Coordinates of C-alpha atoms and ligand atoms in Angstrom, one line a residue:
M1 CA -48.5 -112.1 10.4
T2 CA -45.3 -111.9 13.1
D3 CA -42.5 -111.0 11.4
T4 CA -40.2 -113.2 13.8
S5 CA -37.2 -111.8 12.6
L6 CA -37.5 -109.0 13.8
I7 CA -36.1 -109.9 17.3
D8 CA -33.4 -111.2 15.5
M9 CA -32.2 -107.2 14.4
S10 CA -29.5 -105.0 16.3
W11 CA -31.2 -101.9 16.9
D12 CA -29.6 -100.4 13.5
E13 CA -30.9 -103.0 11.3
F14 CA -34.3 -102.2 12.8
D15 CA -34.0 -98.7 12.1
E16 CA -33.1 -99.6 8.3
H17 CA -36.5 -102.2 8.3
R18 CA -37.8 -99.6 9.3
D19 CA -36.6 -96.8 6.9
P20 CA -35.4 -99.2 3.7
R21 CA -32.8 -97.6 1.8
P22 CA -34.3 -97.2 -2.4
A23 CA -33.5 -100.5 -4.4
D24 CA -31.5 -98.3 -6.5
N25 CA -29.1 -96.5 -4.0
Q26 CA -26.5 -97.6 -6.5
F27 CA -24.2 -98.9 -3.5
D28 CA -21.8 -100.8 -5.2
A29 CA -20.7 -97.6 -7.2
V30 CA -20.4 -95.5 -3.9
V31 CA -18.1 -98.4 -1.8
S32 CA -16.3 -98.3 -5.1
R33 CA -16.1 -94.6 -5.3
A34 CA -15.2 -94.3 -2.2
I35 CA -12.3 -97.0 -1.4
S36 CA -10.7 -95.9 -4.1
R37 CA -9.8 -92.5 -2.9
R38 CA -6.4 -91.8 -1.5
G39 CA -5.3 -89.3 1.4
L40 CA -4.8 -90.3 4.6
L41 CA -1.8 -92.4 4.9
G42 CA 1.1 -89.5 5.0
G43 CA -1.4 -87.0 6.0
A44 CA -3.0 -85.9 2.7
L45 CA -6.2 -85.3 4.7
A46 CA -8.6 -83.7 2.2
F47 CA -10.7 -85.8 0.5
G48 CA -14.8 -85.9 -0.6
S49 CA -16.4 -82.8 0.3
G50 CA -15.3 -82.1 3.8
A51 CA -12.0 -82.2 4.6
A52 CA -10.8 -84.8 7.5
V53 CA -8.6 -82.5 10.7
F54 CA -6.6 -83.9 12.9
G55 CA -4.9 -83.1 16.0
T56 CA -1.4 -82.1 15.0
G57 CA -0.4 -84.2 18.2
L58 CA -1.3 -87.2 16.1
F59 CA 1.7 -87.0 13.2
S60 CA 4.2 -86.4 16.0
T61 CA 3.7 -90.1 17.1
T62 CA 6.4 -92.4 14.2
T63 CA 4.5 -95.4 13.3
A64 CA 7.5 -98.1 15.2
S65 CA 6.7 -96.1 18.4
R66 CA 3.3 -96.5 18.5
A67 CA 3.2 -100.2 17.0
A68 CA 6.2 -101.1 19.3
G69 CA 5.6 -99.2 22.8
H70 CA 2.9 -98.9 25.7
G71 CA 4.5 -95.2 25.8
A72 CA 2.0 -93.4 28.3
F73 CA 0.3 -96.4 29.3
A74 CA 0.6 -98.3 32.8
F75 CA -0.3 -101.3 30.8
E76 CA 1.2 -103.7 27.8
P77 CA -1.3 -103.8 25.8
I78 CA -3.2 -106.6 24.7
G79 CA -3.2 -108.5 21.0
I80 CA -7.0 -109.3 19.6
A81 CA -9.0 -112.3 20.5
T82 CA -11.7 -114.0 19.0
D83 CA -12.8 -116.8 22.1
H84 CA -15.7 -116.7 24.2
Q85 CA -12.9 -115.4 27.2
I86 CA -12.5 -112.2 28.8
H87 CA -8.4 -111.0 27.8
V88 CA -6.7 -107.8 30.5
P89 CA -3.0 -107.0 30.2
A90 CA -0.3 -109.1 32.5
G91 CA -0.5 -107.6 36.2
Y92 CA -4.5 -107.9 36.2
R93 CA -7.9 -109.8 36.8
A94 CA -10.8 -109.6 36.0
K95 CA -13.6 -111.3 37.6
V96 CA -17.5 -110.9 36.9
L97 CA -19.6 -109.0 39.1
V98 CA -23.0 -109.9 38.0
R99 CA -25.0 -112.0 35.4
W100 CA -28.6 -111.3 34.6
G101 CA -30.4 -113.2 36.7
D102 CA -28.3 -112.7 39.7
P103 CA -30.0 -111.9 43.0
L104 CA -30.6 -108.8 44.1
W105 CA -32.3 -109.8 47.1
S106 CA -32.6 -112.9 49.0
E107 CA -35.9 -114.1 48.1
A108 CA -34.8 -114.2 44.5
Q109 CA -31.5 -116.5 45.3
G110 CA -31.6 -119.5 42.8
A111 CA -34.5 -117.8 40.9
Y112 CA -32.1 -118.2 37.6
S113 CA -31.9 -121.3 35.5
P114 CA -29.9 -122.1 33.0
E115 CA -32.7 -123.8 30.6
T116 CA -35.8 -121.3 31.5
G117 CA -33.5 -118.3 32.5
V118 CA -36.0 -116.2 35.4
P119 CA -39.6 -116.7 36.5
V120 CA -41.8 -113.9 36.3
A121 CA -42.4 -113.5 39.9
M122 CA -38.8 -112.4 40.1
S123 CA -37.7 -110.8 37.2
D124 CA -37.8 -107.7 38.8
K125 CA -35.5 -109.1 41.9
V126 CA -32.9 -109.9 40.0
F127 CA -29.9 -108.2 37.8
G128 CA -31.4 -107.4 34.7
E129 CA -30.2 -108.4 30.8
N130 CA -28.1 -106.8 28.5
T131 CA -26.3 -104.2 31.1
D132 CA -25.0 -100.9 29.6
G133 CA -24.5 -97.3 31.0
M134 CA -23.8 -97.5 34.6
E135 CA -22.4 -95.0 37.1
L136 CA -21.1 -95.3 40.7
F137 CA -21.9 -93.5 44.1
E138 CA -20.9 -92.9 47.4
I139 CA -23.6 -92.8 49.4
D140 CA -23.1 -93.0 53.1
G141 CA -20.0 -94.5 53.4
K142 CA -21.5 -97.4 50.8
E143 CA -20.5 -97.4 46.9
V144 CA -23.8 -97.9 45.2
I145 CA -23.7 -99.1 41.2
A146 CA -26.5 -98.0 39.1
V147 CA -27.0 -99.4 36.0
N148 CA -29.1 -99.6 32.2
S149 CA -30.5 -102.6 31.2
E150 CA -31.1 -102.0 27.6
Y151 CA -33.0 -104.3 26.0
V152 CA -34.0 -108.1 26.6
N153 CA -33.4 -111.2 24.1
P154 CA -36.8 -113.1 24.0
K155 CA -35.4 -116.2 22.3
I156 CA -33.4 -116.7 25.7
N157 CA -35.5 -115.2 28.3
L158 CA -38.7 -116.8 26.8
P159 CA -37.0 -120.5 25.4
A160 CA -41.1 -121.9 25.2
A161 CA -42.9 -119.1 23.3
S162 CA -42.8 -119.4 19.6
E163 CA -39.6 -117.8 18.8
G164 CA -39.0 -116.3 21.6
M165 CA -42.0 -113.8 21.3
P166 CA -44.0 -113.1 24.0
Q167 CA -47.8 -115.5 23.8
N168 CA -49.5 -113.3 26.9
A169 CA -50.0 -110.8 28.9
D170 CA -47.6 -112.4 31.4
E171 CA -44.6 -113.1 29.7
V172 CA -44.7 -109.7 28.3
L173 CA -44.3 -108.4 32.2
L174 CA -41.4 -110.9 32.2
L175 CA -39.5 -108.7 29.3
K176 CA -40.7 -105.4 30.9
N177 CA -38.8 -106.4 34.2
L178 CA -35.8 -107.3 33.3
Q179 CA -35.1 -104.4 31.7
G180 CA -34.7 -100.7 32.9
V181 CA -32.3 -99.8 35.5
T182 CA -30.8 -101.5 38.9
V183 CA -29.7 -99.8 41.8
M184 CA -27.6 -101.9 44.1
E185 CA -25.1 -101.9 46.1
V186 CA -21.2 -103.3 46.3
A187 CA -18.8 -103.8 48.5
D188 CA -15.2 -105.3 48.5
N189 CA -15.4 -108.4 50.5
G190 CA -11.0 -108.8 50.0
D191 CA -11.8 -110.9 47.0
G192 CA -13.4 -108.7 44.8
Y193 CA -16.9 -106.7 44.6
Q194 CA -19.7 -108.5 45.4
V195 CA -23.8 -107.0 44.9
V196 CA -24.8 -106.5 48.9
I197 CA -28.1 -108.9 48.4
D198 CA -31.1 -107.2 50.4
S199 CA -29.1 -104.1 50.7
P200 CA -32.2 -101.5 51.6
L201 CA -30.2 -99.3 48.8
N202 CA -30.9 -101.9 46.1
R203 CA -33.6 -101.3 43.3
R204 CA -35.1 -102.0 40.4
I205 CA -36.6 -99.7 38.2
T206 CA -38.7 -101.3 34.8
H207 CA -41.0 -100.1 32.0
E208 CA -43.7 -100.5 34.6
T209 CA -42.0 -98.3 37.2
E210 CA -44.3 -94.7 37.7
M211 CA -42.3 -91.8 37.3
T212 CA -42.8 -88.0 36.5
L213 CA -42.9 -86.3 33.5
A214 CA -40.8 -82.5 33.8
G215 CA -39.8 -79.3 32.4
P216 CA -42.1 -77.8 29.2
L217 CA -43.6 -80.4 27.7
A218 CA -45.4 -82.1 31.0
G219 CA -49.0 -81.5 30.6
H220 CA -49.1 -80.7 27.6
D221 CA -51.6 -82.0 24.9
L222 CA -49.0 -84.2 23.3
V223 CA -48.1 -86.7 26.4
K224 CA -51.6 -86.7 28.0
T225 CA -52.8 -90.2 27.5
K226 CA -56.3 -92.3 28.7
A227 CA -54.4 -93.3 31.7
D228 CA -52.9 -90.1 32.1
P229 CA -55.2 -87.2 31.1
A230 CA -53.1 -84.5 33.1
G231 CA -49.6 -85.5 30.8
M232 CA -47.9 -85.6 34.5
T233 CA -47.0 -89.5 35.5
V234 CA -45.9 -92.1 33.0
K235 CA -44.7 -95.8 33.8
G236 CA -41.5 -97.1 32.8
T237 CA -38.2 -96.1 31.8
M238 CA -37.3 -98.2 28.4
N239 CA -34.2 -98.8 26.4
N240 CA -31.6 -97.6 28.9
C241 CA -28.3 -97.2 27.1
G242 CA -25.7 -94.9 28.0
S243 CA -25.7 -92.8 31.5
G244 CA -24.7 -89.7 32.8
K245 CA -24.3 -88.6 36.2
T246 CA -25.3 -85.3 37.4
L247 CA -22.8 -82.9 39.4
W248 CA -25.5 -83.2 42.6
G249 CA -25.1 -87.5 42.5
T250 CA -28.0 -88.9 40.7
Y251 CA -28.1 -91.0 38.1
L252 CA -29.5 -89.6 34.0
T253 CA -30.5 -92.8 32.3
C254 CA -30.9 -92.1 28.8
E255 CA -33.7 -93.9 27.2
E256 CA -32.3 -94.7 23.2
N257 CA -34.5 -97.4 20.7
F258 CA -38.3 -96.6 22.7
N259 CA -39.8 -96.6 19.6
G260 CA -38.8 -100.6 18.8
Y261 CA -41.2 -101.0 22.1
F262 CA -44.5 -99.3 19.9
G263 CA -46.9 -101.2 17.7
A264 CA -49.9 -100.5 15.9
T265 CA -53.1 -103.0 15.6
G266 CA -54.9 -100.8 13.7
E267 CA -54.8 -97.9 12.1
M268 CA -51.5 -95.8 12.7
P269 CA -52.4 -91.8 13.6
A270 CA -51.6 -89.3 11.2
G271 CA -47.8 -87.3 11.6
E272 CA -44.6 -87.1 10.6
G273 CA -43.3 -87.4 14.5
Y274 CA -43.6 -90.8 14.0
S275 CA -42.2 -91.8 11.0
R276 CA -39.1 -89.6 11.9
Y277 CA -38.5 -91.5 14.9
G278 CA -39.2 -95.6 13.6
I279 CA -42.6 -95.7 15.0
G280 CA -45.6 -97.8 13.5
G281 CA -45.9 -101.2 12.5
E282 CA -45.2 -104.0 14.3
G283 CA -43.5 -103.9 17.6
R284 CA -39.8 -105.6 18.2
Y285 CA -41.3 -107.3 21.6
A286 CA -45.5 -108.2 20.6
Y287 CA -46.2 -105.8 23.2
E288 CA -48.9 -104.1 21.7
K289 CA -50.6 -107.4 21.3
F290 CA -50.6 -107.8 25.1
D291 CA -50.9 -104.3 26.8
P292 CA -52.7 -101.3 24.9
R293 CA -50.3 -98.8 26.6
Y294 CA -48.0 -99.7 23.9
D295 CA -51.0 -99.9 20.5
I296 CA -50.2 -96.6 18.8
S297 CA -53.9 -96.9 17.3
N298 CA -55.1 -97.1 20.9
E299 CA -52.5 -94.9 22.7
P300 CA -51.3 -92.3 20.1
N301 CA -49.4 -90.2 22.2
E302 CA -47.8 -93.2 24.4
P303 CA -44.9 -92.5 22.4
H304 CA -44.5 -88.8 22.8
R305 CA -43.8 -89.9 27.1
H306 CA -40.6 -92.1 26.3
G307 CA -37.5 -91.3 24.2
F308 CA -36.1 -88.8 27.1
I309 CA -32.8 -88.5 29.9
T310 CA -34.7 -90.3 33.4
E311 CA -33.1 -88.8 37.2
I312 CA -33.2 -91.2 39.0
D313 CA -32.2 -90.4 43.2
P314 CA -29.8 -93.6 43.9
A315 CA -29.4 -92.3 47.8
D316 CA -33.3 -92.8 47.8
P317 CA -35.0 -95.8 46.7
A318 CA -38.4 -94.4 47.1
S319 CA -38.0 -91.9 45.1
T320 CA -39.5 -91.0 41.8
P321 CA -37.7 -90.9 38.4
V322 CA -37.8 -88.1 36.5
K323 CA -38.1 -88.0 33.0
R324 CA -37.0 -84.4 31.9
T325 CA -38.5 -83.1 28.9
A326 CA -36.2 -80.1 28.6
L327 CA -33.0 -82.0 27.3
G328 CA -35.9 -83.3 24.3
R329 CA -36.8 -86.2 22.8
I330 CA -34.2 -88.0 20.7
K331 CA -32.6 -92.1 20.9
H332 CA -30.7 -91.1 23.8
E333 CA -27.4 -92.6 23.8
N334 CA -25.7 -91.2 27.0
A335 CA -25.9 -87.5 28.9
E336 CA -22.4 -85.7 30.1
M337 CA -22.8 -83.4 32.4
V338 CA -20.3 -80.6 33.4
Q339 CA -20.1 -77.1 34.0
A340 CA -19.3 -74.4 32.1
S341 CA -17.4 -72.0 33.6
D342 CA -19.7 -69.2 33.4
G343 CA -21.7 -71.6 36.7
R344 CA -23.8 -73.5 34.6
V345 CA -25.2 -76.6 34.0
V346 CA -24.3 -78.3 30.7
V347 CA -24.8 -82.2 29.1
Y348 CA -24.1 -83.2 26.1
M349 CA -25.9 -85.8 23.7
G350 CA -25.7 -87.5 21.0
D351 CA -28.8 -89.4 19.1
D352 CA -27.2 -92.6 17.4
E353 CA -29.1 -93.5 14.1
R354 CA -27.6 -92.7 11.1
G355 CA -27.8 -89.4 9.9
E356 CA -29.2 -87.8 13.6
Y357 CA -27.3 -85.0 15.3
L358 CA -25.8 -84.3 18.3
Y359 CA -27.5 -81.8 20.7
K360 CA -26.4 -80.0 24.2
Y361 CA -28.7 -78.5 26.3
V362 CA -27.2 -75.2 28.5
S363 CA -29.2 -74.4 32.0
N364 CA -30.8 -70.9 32.3
G365 CA -29.9 -71.1 36.2
T366 CA -25.9 -71.7 37.9
W367 CA -25.3 -74.5 39.9
T368 CA -22.8 -74.1 43.3
E369 CA -21.9 -76.8 45.0
G370 CA -24.5 -78.0 48.0
G371 CA -26.8 -75.6 46.1
A372 CA -30.5 -76.2 44.9
T373 CA -30.7 -77.8 41.6
E374 CA -34.3 -77.2 41.3
G375 CA -34.4 -76.4 37.2
L376 CA -31.2 -77.0 36.3
L377 CA -32.6 -80.1 34.3
D378 CA -36.2 -78.2 33.2
D379 CA -35.3 -74.5 32.6
G380 CA -32.6 -74.2 29.9
T381 CA -31.7 -73.8 26.5
L382 CA -31.3 -77.1 24.0
Y383 CA -28.6 -76.8 20.8
A384 CA -27.8 -78.7 17.7
A385 CA -24.7 -79.0 16.5
R386 CA -22.7 -77.7 13.1
F387 CA -19.7 -78.7 12.2
N388 CA -18.0 -76.1 9.3
D389 CA -15.4 -77.8 7.5
D390 CA -12.7 -75.1 8.3
Q391 CA -13.1 -77.0 12.4
T392 CA -14.8 -74.2 13.3
G393 CA -18.4 -75.3 14.9
E394 CA -21.6 -73.3 16.5
W395 CA -24.8 -74.7 18.6
L396 CA -27.1 -73.7 16.7
A397 CA -30.0 -72.5 19.3
L398 CA -33.4 -74.5 19.2
T399 CA -36.1 -72.0 19.5
P400 CA -39.8 -71.3 17.9
E401 CA -37.7 -68.5 16.3
T402 CA -35.3 -70.9 15.0
T403 CA -37.2 -73.8 14.3
G404 CA -41.1 -72.4 13.4
M405 CA -42.0 -74.9 16.1
D406 CA -43.8 -74.3 19.1
A407 CA -41.4 -75.1 22.8
A408 CA -43.5 -77.9 23.4
E409 CA -43.3 -79.5 19.7
I410 CA -39.3 -78.7 19.7
L411 CA -39.1 -81.0 22.6
C412 CA -41.4 -83.6 21.7
F413 CA -40.0 -84.0 17.9
T414 CA -36.3 -82.6 18.6
R415 CA -35.0 -84.0 15.6
M416 CA -37.4 -82.3 13.3
A417 CA -36.1 -79.0 15.0
A418 CA -32.6 -80.0 14.9
S419 CA -33.5 -80.6 10.8
A420 CA -34.9 -77.1 10.9
V421 CA -31.6 -75.0 12.0
G422 CA -29.3 -76.8 9.9
A423 CA -27.5 -78.7 12.1
T424 CA -25.3 -81.5 10.8
T425 CA -26.0 -85.1 10.2
M426 CA -23.5 -87.3 12.1
D427 CA -22.5 -91.0 11.5
R428 CA -24.9 -92.0 14.6
P429 CA -23.5 -89.9 18.0
E430 CA -22.8 -92.1 20.6
W431 CA -21.3 -91.4 24.0
V432 CA -19.5 -88.3 24.8
A433 CA -17.2 -87.6 27.1
A434 CA -15.6 -84.8 28.5
N435 CA -11.8 -84.4 29.5
P436 CA -11.8 -83.8 33.3
L437 CA -8.3 -81.9 32.9
K438 CA -9.2 -79.4 30.0
P439 CA -12.4 -77.6 28.1
E440 CA -12.4 -80.2 25.6
A441 CA -15.4 -82.9 24.7
Y442 CA -15.4 -86.1 22.4
C443 CA -18.1 -87.8 20.6
A444 CA -18.0 -91.5 19.1
L445 CA -19.7 -91.6 16.1
T446 CA -19.6 -95.0 15.7
N447 CA -20.7 -96.2 12.1
N448 CA -22.8 -95.0 9.3
K449 CA -22.8 -97.2 6.1
N450 CA -25.2 -94.7 4.8
R451 CA -23.2 -92.2 5.1
G452 CA -23.2 -90.4 0.9
V453 CA -25.9 -93.2 0.2
K454 CA -29.3 -92.2 1.4
P455 CA -30.3 -89.1 3.7
N456 CA -31.5 -89.5 7.4
A457 CA -35.4 -90.3 8.6
G458 CA -35.7 -87.0 7.9
G459 CA -34.9 -87.2 4.9
D460 CA -31.9 -84.7 5.1
D461 CA -29.1 -84.9 3.2
T462 CA -26.1 -87.2 3.9
A463 CA -23.4 -86.1 1.9
V464 CA -19.7 -86.8 3.4
N465 CA -19.0 -83.1 5.8
G466 CA -16.0 -82.2 8.0
P467 CA -16.2 -85.1 11.0
N468 CA -18.2 -87.3 8.9
P469 CA -15.3 -87.7 5.7
R470 CA -16.0 -91.6 4.5
E471 CA -18.8 -92.6 2.7
T472 CA -20.4 -95.7 3.8
N473 CA -18.8 -95.5 7.0
N474 CA -18.4 -99.4 8.7
Y475 CA -15.2 -98.4 10.8
G476 CA -16.4 -95.1 13.0
Q477 CA -14.5 -92.4 14.3
I478 CA -14.0 -89.7 17.3
V479 CA -14.7 -86.1 16.8
R480 CA -13.7 -84.5 19.6
W481 CA -14.2 -79.9 20.2
T482 CA -13.0 -77.3 22.2
P483 CA -15.4 -75.1 23.4
A484 CA -14.6 -70.9 22.9
G485 CA -13.5 -69.1 26.0
G486 CA -12.6 -72.8 27.1
N487 CA -16.4 -72.6 28.1
H488 CA -19.1 -75.1 27.5
A489 CA -21.8 -72.9 27.7
A490 CA -20.6 -71.1 24.7
D491 CA -21.9 -71.1 21.1
A492 CA -18.7 -71.7 19.3
F493 CA -16.3 -74.0 19.2
D494 CA -13.0 -75.4 17.4
W495 CA -13.0 -79.4 16.4
D496 CA -10.7 -81.9 14.8
L497 CA -11.2 -85.5 14.5
Y498 CA -9.4 -87.3 17.7
V499 CA -9.0 -90.9 15.5
M500 CA -10.4 -92.8 12.6
A501 CA -11.2 -96.2 13.0
G502 CA -9.5 -98.3 10.1
N503 CA -7.7 -101.0 8.6
P504 CA -4.4 -100.4 7.8
T505 CA -4.0 -104.0 6.6
V506 CA -6.9 -104.2 3.9
Y507 CA -7.2 -101.0 3.3
D508 CA -4.5 -98.1 2.1
N509 CA -7.2 -95.2 1.6
Q510 CA -8.8 -93.1 4.1
Y511 CA -10.7 -96.8 5.3
A512 CA -6.9 -97.9 6.7
G513 CA -8.1 -95.1 9.0
S514 CA -6.3 -91.9 10.3
A515 CA -1.8 -92.1 11.6
N516 CA -3.2 -93.8 15.4
I517 CA -4.3 -97.0 13.9
N518 CA -1.7 -99.5 13.1
E519 CA -2.2 -103.0 12.9
G520 CA -1.8 -103.2 16.8
N521 CA -4.5 -101.3 18.3
M522 CA -6.9 -101.7 15.0
F523 CA -10.8 -101.9 15.9
N524 CA -14.2 -100.8 14.6
S525 CA -17.4 -98.6 16.0
P526 CA -16.3 -96.9 18.6
D527 CA -19.0 -96.7 20.9
G528 CA -19.0 -96.3 25.1
M529 CA -16.4 -93.9 26.7
A530 CA -15.5 -92.2 29.7
F531 CA -12.3 -90.1 30.8
S532 CA -10.8 -91.5 33.8
S533 CA -9.6 -88.9 36.1
D534 CA -6.3 -88.7 35.0
G535 CA -7.6 -87.6 32.0
M536 CA -7.2 -90.3 29.3
L537 CA -9.8 -91.2 26.7
W538 CA -11.7 -95.1 27.2
I539 CA -13.1 -96.4 24.1
Q540 CA -15.5 -99.2 24.2
T541 CA -16.4 -100.8 20.9
D542 CA -19.9 -102.5 19.4
G543 CA -18.6 -103.8 16.3
D544 CA -18.2 -106.2 13.9
D545 CA -16.0 -108.9 15.6
D546 CA -16.3 -111.7 12.8
N547 CA -12.5 -111.6 12.3
D548 CA -12.8 -111.3 8.4
G549 CA -12.9 -109.5 5.7
E550 CA -12.6 -105.9 6.1
F551 CA -12.9 -106.4 9.5
A552 CA -9.8 -108.7 9.8
G553 CA -7.2 -108.7 12.5
M554 CA -9.6 -106.7 15.4
G555 CA -10.8 -109.4 17.2
N556 CA -13.1 -109.6 18.9
N557 CA -14.8 -105.9 20.3
Q558 CA -12.3 -104.8 23.3
M559 CA -11.9 -101.5 25.4
L560 CA -8.7 -99.4 24.5
V561 CA -7.4 -96.3 26.3
G562 CA -6.8 -93.3 24.6
D563 CA -4.1 -90.6 25.2
P564 CA -5.8 -86.8 24.6
E565 CA -2.1 -85.4 24.0
T566 CA -0.2 -87.8 21.7
G567 CA -3.2 -89.2 20.0
E568 CA -1.8 -93.3 20.8
I569 CA -3.8 -95.2 21.9
A570 CA -3.9 -99.2 23.7
R571 CA -5.9 -102.3 23.5
F572 CA -6.2 -102.3 27.2
M573 CA -9.3 -105.2 27.3
T574 CA -11.2 -107.6 25.1
V575 CA -14.8 -109.9 25.9
P576 CA -15.9 -112.6 24.4
N577 CA -16.9 -113.0 21.0
G578 CA -20.6 -112.2 20.4
A579 CA -20.3 -109.5 22.5
E580 CA -20.0 -105.4 22.8
V581 CA -18.2 -103.6 26.4
T582 CA -20.5 -101.0 27.3
G583 CA -20.9 -99.4 30.6
L584 CA -17.8 -98.3 32.6
C585 CA -17.6 -96.4 36.4
W586 CA -14.7 -96.8 38.6
S587 CA -14.8 -98.3 42.5
A588 CA -14.2 -95.2 45.2
D589 CA -10.8 -95.7 45.1
K590 CA -10.4 -96.0 41.4
K591 CA -8.6 -99.8 42.6
V592 CA -10.9 -101.3 40.3
A593 CA -12.7 -100.6 36.8
F594 CA -16.5 -102.1 36.6
V595 CA -17.0 -102.5 32.7
G596 CA -20.1 -104.0 30.9
V597 CA -20.4 -106.6 28.7
Q598 CA -23.7 -107.0 26.9
H599 CA -24.8 -109.9 24.5
P600 CA -21.9 -112.2 25.4
G601 CA -22.1 -115.5 22.7
G602 CA -21.3 -119.1 23.1
A603 CA -21.9 -119.8 26.8
W604 CA -20.0 -116.9 29.0
P605 CA -19.5 -116.7 31.5
D606 CA -20.8 -119.9 33.3
G607 CA -19.2 -122.2 30.5
T608 CA -22.5 -123.7 30.0
G609 CA -26.0 -123.1 29.4
K610 CA -27.2 -119.4 27.9
P611 CA -25.0 -116.6 27.5
R612 CA -25.4 -114.4 30.3
S613 CA -24.4 -110.3 29.8
A614 CA -23.0 -109.4 33.0
I615 CA -20.6 -106.7 34.6
V616 CA -17.3 -107.4 35.3
A617 CA -14.4 -106.1 37.5
V618 CA -10.6 -105.6 36.7
W619 CA -8.0 -104.5 38.8
R620 CA -4.4 -104.3 38.6
E621 CA -2.8 -107.9 41.2
D622 CA -0.8 -104.6 42.8
G623 CA -3.7 -102.8 43.9
V624 CA -2.4 -99.3 42.1
A625 CA -5.3 -97.2 41.0
I626 CA -7.0 -97.7 37.8
G627 CA -8.9 -95.0 37.0
Ligands
LIG701 FE1 -27.1 -98.1 22.8 FE2 -26.1 -96.7 20.7 O1 -26.0 -97.7 22.0
LIG702 CA1 -24.1 -97.9 22.6
LIG703 CA1 -23.2 -99.2 19.5

């Protein structure tokens, strides 16, 4: 029987469904022990088995100035909201750029209906659902946004289907087409930006688009299927979460909860690699019932062909996307590429599941402006991070020598390789953002209710540790690191916590948050992050927006701006109740920020009918740059 509740779960809840905590976890005892601890407020920072350590700048700011002022910020911070609107500071405007179902080509004009959504015939000609990571490119004087559509809400897209679950192959195709990636030209028509309908640069990439496998895993037995006996071509990039931009101007889309699309109609193949990634049982969207490619009992290797970073050339709509296996197979959040001071290419990547790891890839070759890029994302070394409690850390190379796995296995079962080297289990690593003004990077650790409660899916211990210092962590934190010698390719780093989210109106212990959190800027579950060119850290949340209990006073999900130097954080934007904020890029002139609003509630933004995920353009009315 179909477990229809699967489609109502968040992806985090789906992980828990696949890997439930034991009945005798003594959860309540753990919670009461954790919240009875003291220490964070006032600066006494050691608790648990690890030490929470903060940059000294955080404690040079007085409570009064944090609460009252907007210090380094060019805007007046806003209060919380609990409604179904967008709010931005005084002097700023926000306007919807594009919504799920809006046409990218003229033939899809009017395709969207508030009652029935989008017909299957038009489903790959409209903007997809649940917008996520995005980047803006300047191509021959035009501005082009590449943007992910992470997943679909079947109940909204298939209102006639039983409980929103697909009942035939056409309905599966509809869902496949409304996810993936959109590439679209945008232009400023004098009244805010619009999508350029029918632009030759517009493109949809879906779960059906053909792409190439590249890197050491390409052609390996682990990725061969009936449809692709050579193991070199794959259909689809899926659960496209965060994004990245290469130094050479291509788009990186990051395959996160790919496991949820696969199911087994018969016997499951053997192998630890399935359970570690939550693959098995019933798929979330019933794909496996109507497309044998998604049936693991029929195609045991198909799941091995997803969970990668995929590179797309937004300048060439005819180009074939390339899955870069050298960057590992995990639940990829985003891909933050920087150039190391020695010229090599570094990509920081989080694996978003409770107790999984933070990674980086370092190319063997170096890049120069305008130079060749061949091999830069295929030939290199993958590392997982170990954070020591003394604020030092090291990147542990994942090699046959260190892991006992061969090179292909390391890239296919990357989580197991990271476990083998003893990397540090993290509180759900989401986006990584690198400061453009100095060699440091930040990772949002969104939350982890299982910290100190149960091991990760691989059985690794998740007791509290330095950068993940709170048991049953419902608020999240942001860790940052400085590479040794200022070189992002270096093996060693120093780290501290930029912020620990929390609620000082509810708690007076470590769950109150770090000293740069106050009643005026509270938030939970940091997720999306990006630096603006002026070196400010923009933080987007995907948390509990009930505004109740331990989340009282935090309101709807929000976007904040953090000053890396002082630690100050100010609220810039709130989104409709039900929504998370995810995805951020700026227009070429930096005057407009494009912000993603995913899974809104109510009837936003139309005011009637279905809620529609959308990208919002935000700008200053006086025309001053904001990014
Ligand atoms: Fe798609 Fe971890 O967020
Ligand atoms: Ca996210
Ligand atoms: Ca999230």
